[in-house]
Coordinates of C-alpha atoms and ligand atoms in Angstrom, one line a residue:
X1 CA -52.0 -17.0 40.7
X2 CA -52.6 -14.6 43.7
X3 CA -55.9 -15.6 45.3
X4 CA -57.7 -13.8 48.1
X5 CA -60.4 -15.3 50.3
X6 CA -62.6 -12.7 51.8
X7 CA -63.8 -14.2 55.1
X8 CA -61.2 -16.9 54.6
X9 CA -61.2 -17.4 58.4
X10 CA -64.4 -19.3 58.1
X11 CA -65.2 -22.8 57.1
X12 CA -65.6 -22.5 53.3
X13 CA -63.0 -19.9 52.6
X14 CA -60.4 -21.6 54.8
X15 CA -61.0 -25.0 53.0
X16 CA -60.7 -23.5 49.6
X17 CA -57.6 -21.6 50.6
X18 CA -56.0 -24.8 51.8
X19 CA -56.9 -26.7 48.6
X20 CA -55.6 -23.9 46.3
X21 CA -52.5 -23.3 48.4
X22 CA -51.7 -27.0 48.0
X23 CA -52.1 -26.5 44.3
X24 CA -49.3 -24.0 44.4
X25 CA -51.1 -20.7 44.4
X26 CA -50.2 -17.6 46.5
X27 CA -52.9 -17.5 48.9
X28 CA -54.1 -14.5 51.0
X29 CA -56.7 -15.1 53.8
X30 CA -58.8 -12.0 54.5
X31 CA -60.7 -11.1 57.5
X32 CA -62.4 -8.0 59.0
X33 CA -59.6 -8.2 61.6
X34 CA -56.0 -8.6 60.3
X35 CA -55.1 -10.4 63.5
X36 CA -57.7 -13.1 62.8
X37 CA -56.4 -13.5 59.2
X38 CA -52.8 -13.8 60.2
X39 CA -53.7 -16.6 62.8
X40 CA -55.8 -18.4 60.1
X41 CA -52.9 -18.1 57.6
X42 CA -50.5 -19.6 60.2
X43 CA -53.0 -22.5 60.9
X44 CA -53.2 -23.1 57.2
X45 CA -49.5 -23.3 56.8
X46 CA -49.3 -25.8 59.7
X47 CA -51.9 -28.0 58.1
X48 CA -50.3 -27.8 54.7
X49 CA -46.9 -28.6 56.2
X50 CA -48.3 -31.6 58.1
X51 CA -49.4 -32.9 54.7
X52 CA -46.1 -32.4 53.0
X53 CA -46.7 -29.0 51.5
X54 CA -43.6 -27.3 52.9
X55 CA -42.9 -24.5 50.6
X56 CA -46.3 -22.9 50.5
X57 CA -46.9 -19.3 51.8
X58 CA -50.3 -18.3 53.0
X59 CA -50.6 -14.7 54.1
X60 CA -53.2 -13.0 56.4
X61 CA -54.6 -9.5 55.6
X62 CA -57.6 -7.3 56.4
X63 CA -60.2 -8.0 53.7
X64 CA -59.6 -4.8 51.6
X65 CA -55.8 -5.4 51.6
X66 CA -56.3 -9.0 50.6
X67 CA -58.6 -8.0 47.8
X68 CA -56.1 -5.4 46.6
X69 CA -53.4 -7.9 46.1
X70 CA -55.3 -10.7 44.3
X71 CA -56.0 -11.7 40.7
X72 CA -58.9 -13.7 41.8
X73 CA -61.0 -12.7 44.9
X74 CA -63.3 -15.3 46.5
X75 CA -66.2 -14.2 48.5
X76 CA -66.7 -16.6 51.4
X77 CA -68.8 -14.7 53.9
X78 CA -72.4 -15.4 55.0
X79 CA -75.0 -14.1 52.5
X80 CA -76.3 -11.6 55.0
X81 CA -72.9 -9.9 55.0
X82 CA -72.1 -10.1 51.3
X83 CA -73.5 -6.7 50.2
X84 CA -71.6 -4.8 52.9
X85 CA -68.5 -6.9 52.3
X86 CA -68.4 -6.1 48.6
X87 CA -69.0 -2.4 49.2
X88 CA -66.1 -2.4 51.6
X89 CA -63.6 -4.1 49.3
X90 CA -64.7 -3.0 45.8
X91 CA -62.6 0.1 45.6
X92 CA -59.5 -1.9 46.4
X93 CA -60.0 -4.5 43.6
X94 CA -57.6 -4.4 40.6
X95 CA -59.6 -3.6 37.5
X96 CA -58.9 -6.9 36.0
X97 CA -59.5 -9.0 39.2
X98 CA -62.1 -11.8 38.9
X99 CA -64.6 -12.0 41.7
X100 CA -65.8 -15.5 42.6
X101 CA -69.0 -15.6 44.5
X102 CA -69.3 -18.7 46.7
X103 CA -72.1 -17.4 48.9
X104 CA -75.5 -19.0 49.1
X105 CA -78.7 -17.0 50.1
X106 CA -79.9 -19.5 52.7
X107 CA -82.9 -18.6 54.7
X108 CA -80.7 -18.5 57.8
X109 CA -79.8 -15.0 56.7
X110 CA -83.2 -13.9 58.0
X111 CA -83.4 -16.3 60.9
X112 CA -84.9 -19.2 58.9
X113 CA -83.8 -22.7 57.9
X114 CA -80.6 -23.7 56.2
X115 CA -82.7 -26.0 53.9
X116 CA -84.4 -23.1 52.3
X117 CA -83.4 -20.1 50.2
X118 CA -84.4 -16.6 50.1
X119 CA -84.6 -15.0 46.7
X120 CA -82.3 -11.9 46.4
X121 CA -83.8 -9.0 44.3
X122 CA -81.2 -9.5 41.6
X123 CA -82.1 -13.2 41.2
X124 CA -79.2 -14.8 43.0
X125 CA -76.3 -14.0 45.4
X126 CA -74.0 -14.0 42.4
X127 CA -76.1 -11.5 40.4
X128 CA -76.3 -9.3 43.5
X129 CA -72.6 -9.2 43.6
X130 CA -72.4 -8.6 39.8
X131 CA -74.8 -5.6 40.4
X132 CA -72.2 -4.0 42.8
X133 CA -69.0 -4.3 40.9
X134 CA -67.7 -3.8 37.4
X135 CA -65.2 -6.7 37.7
X136 CA -66.2 -10.0 36.0
X137 CA -68.2 -12.1 38.6
X138 CA -68.1 -15.9 38.5
X139 CA -70.4 -18.1 40.6
X140 CA -68.7 -21.3 41.8
X141 CA -68.0 -23.7 44.7
X142 CA -71.5 -23.3 46.2
X143 CA -72.1 -27.1 46.2
X144 CA -68.8 -28.2 47.7
X145 CA -68.9 -28.9 51.5
X146 CA -66.3 -27.2 53.7
X147 CA -65.6 -30.5 55.4
X148 CA -64.5 -32.2 52.2
X149 CA -62.3 -29.3 51.3
X150 CA -60.6 -29.3 54.7
X151 CA -59.6 -32.9 54.7
X152 CA -56.4 -32.9 52.6
X153 CA -56.1 -36.7 52.9
X154 CA -59.2 -37.2 50.7
X155 CA -60.2 -36.2 47.2
X156 CA -63.1 -33.8 46.9
X157 CA -65.5 -36.0 45.1
X158 CA -67.9 -33.6 43.2
X159 CA -68.6 -31.5 40.2
X160 CA -68.3 -27.7 40.5
X161 CA -70.8 -25.8 38.4
X162 CA -69.2 -22.5 37.2
X163 CA -71.4 -19.7 35.9
X164 CA -70.5 -16.3 34.5
X165 CA -71.3 -13.8 31.7
X166 CA -67.6 -13.4 31.3
X167 CA -66.1 -16.4 29.4
X168 CA -62.4 -15.8 30.1
X169 CA -63.1 -15.4 33.8
X170 CA -65.2 -18.5 33.8
X171 CA -62.4 -20.5 32.1
X172 CA -59.9 -19.3 34.6
X173 CA -62.1 -20.4 37.5
X174 CA -62.9 -23.7 35.9
X175 CA -59.1 -24.4 35.6
X176 CA -58.6 -23.4 39.2
X177 CA -61.4 -25.8 40.3
X178 CA -59.9 -28.7 38.5
X179 CA -56.7 -28.3 40.4
X180 CA -58.5 -29.6 43.5
X181 CA -58.1 -33.4 43.4
X182 CA -61.4 -35.1 42.6
X183 CA -63.2 -31.9 41.3
X184 CA -64.6 -31.7 37.8
X185 CA -65.6 -28.3 36.6
X186 CA -68.7 -27.9 34.6
X187 CA -69.5 -25.0 32.5
X188 CA -72.8 -23.8 34.0
X189 CA -73.5 -21.1 31.4
X190 CA -74.5 -17.5 32.2
X191 CA -74.5 -16.0 35.7
X192 CA -78.3 -16.1 36.0
X193 CA -77.9 -20.0 36.2
X194 CA -76.4 -19.3 39.7
X195 CA -80.0 -19.1 40.8
X196 CA -80.4 -22.8 40.2
X197 CA -76.9 -23.8 41.5
X198 CA -77.3 -21.8 44.7
X199 CA -80.6 -23.7 45.3
X200 CA -78.9 -27.0 45.1
X201 CA -76.9 -26.1 48.2
X202 CA -80.1 -26.0 50.3
X203 CA -81.0 -29.5 49.0
X204 CA -77.5 -30.8 49.8
X205 CA -77.8 -29.4 53.3
X206 CA -81.2 -31.2 53.8
X207 CA -79.6 -34.5 52.5
X208 CA -76.6 -34.1 54.9
X209 CA -79.2 -33.7 57.8
X210 CA -81.3 -36.7 56.6
X211 CA -78.5 -39.0 55.9
X212 CA -76.2 -38.0 58.9
X213 CA -73.5 -36.7 56.5
X214 CA -71.4 -33.6 56.2
X215 CA -70.1 -33.8 52.7
X216 CA -72.8 -34.9 50.2
X217 CA -72.0 -33.5 46.8
X218 CA -73.2 -33.7 43.1
X219 CA -72.0 -35.4 40.0
X220 CA -73.5 -35.1 36.5
X221 CA -73.6 -38.2 34.4
X222 CA -73.1 -38.6 30.7
X223 CA -71.6 -35.2 30.3
Ligands
NAP1 N1 -69.7 -24.2 55.0 C1 -70.0 -24.8 53.8 O1 -69.8 -26.1 53.7 C2 -70.3 -24.0 52.6 C3 -70.5 -24.7 51.4 C4 -70.9 -24.0 50.2 C5 -71.1 -22.6 50.3 N2 -71.0 -21.9 51.6 C6 -71.1 -20.5 51.6 O2 -69.9 -19.9 51.8 C7 -70.2 -18.7 52.6 C8 -69.3 -18.9 53.9 O3 -69.7 -20.0 54.6 P1 -69.0 -20.4 56.0 O4 -69.6 -21.6 56.4 O5 -67.5 -20.4 55.7 O6 -69.4 -19.2 56.9 P2 -68.7 -18.7 58.3 O7 -67.7 -19.7 58.7 O8 -69.9 -18.6 59.2 O9 -68.2 -17.3 58.0 C9 -67.1 -17.1 57.1 C10 -66.5 -15.8 57.5 O10 -67.2 -14.6 57.2 C11 -66.9 -13.6 58.0 N3 -68.1 -12.9 58.5 C12 -69.0 -13.4 59.5 N4 -70.0 -12.5 59.7 C13 -69.6 -11.4 58.9 C14 -70.2 -10.1 58.8 N5 -71.3 -9.7 59.5 N6 -69.6 -9.2 57.9 C15 -68.5 -9.6 57.3 N7 -67.9 -10.7 57.4 C16 -68.4 -11.6 58.2 C17 -66.0 -14.1 59.2 O11 -64.7 -13.7 59.0 P3 -64.0 -12.6 60.0 O12 -64.8 -12.6 61.2 O13 -62.6 -13.1 60.1 O14 -64.1 -11.3 59.1 C18 -66.2 -15.6 59.0 O15 -65.1 -16.3 59.4 C19 -71.6 -18.6 53.0 O16 -72.3 -17.8 52.1 C20 -72.1 -20.1 52.7 O17 -73.4 -20.2 52.3 C21 -70.6 -22.6 52.7

């Protein structure tokens, strides 16, 4: 599939781009500045080549151009930037494109703590995004750490809860998630459940800080 990572120059988008390029997808890293995107794409290709993925192509484009070319568009920008970012790219989206919201409304968006959330008016970051586009929005990957995504030597040992009101889009994103070694995709139900999933990230950040870790994740049992 053709996958775009809006803000893919950052930690989370770059890690997801690496993993899904390694899985064989055509990856486009987006940035507000095309030059930054191209540089990140080159770095991704180098890292992938070092790990034996020689034939992968990662491109870099300005965010709207990246969005225009993709079947699945991942939003990986800080929450405070997500509304402006979606408004900037939404007219470029293919009408069938799936939008995957990875953003978490941490209190840092308003100068607060990363261990606390703010509550967006729509209920969650993902529902905020769905209120701005007609495309199906899927919430996923909020509970996966960028550090674990980036280290291609290791499996990403966690469950990824996927929520959406669009079943086909949800299935597509669950299949993509399971292409990342170690990841199990969980059907998290409707998009409104993103309110709960996003809040888990604040808890994981708190656990990372308390236990001196960078990659605490979640696993559900007996499921
Ligand atoms: N880091 C994690 O472990 C992690 C885990 C789960 C979820 N998340 C979520 O994923 C999202 C991205 O996290 P991150 O750690 O990757 O963030 P980041 O590295 O701080 O930022 C990602 C990218 O967003 C773009 N950006 C920054 N400010 C912007 C603005 N004002 N307007 C538009 N674009 C802007 C930048 O790209 P350009 O400057 O190239 O445009 C930047 O490289 C966040 O919502 C976060 O809560 C992160």
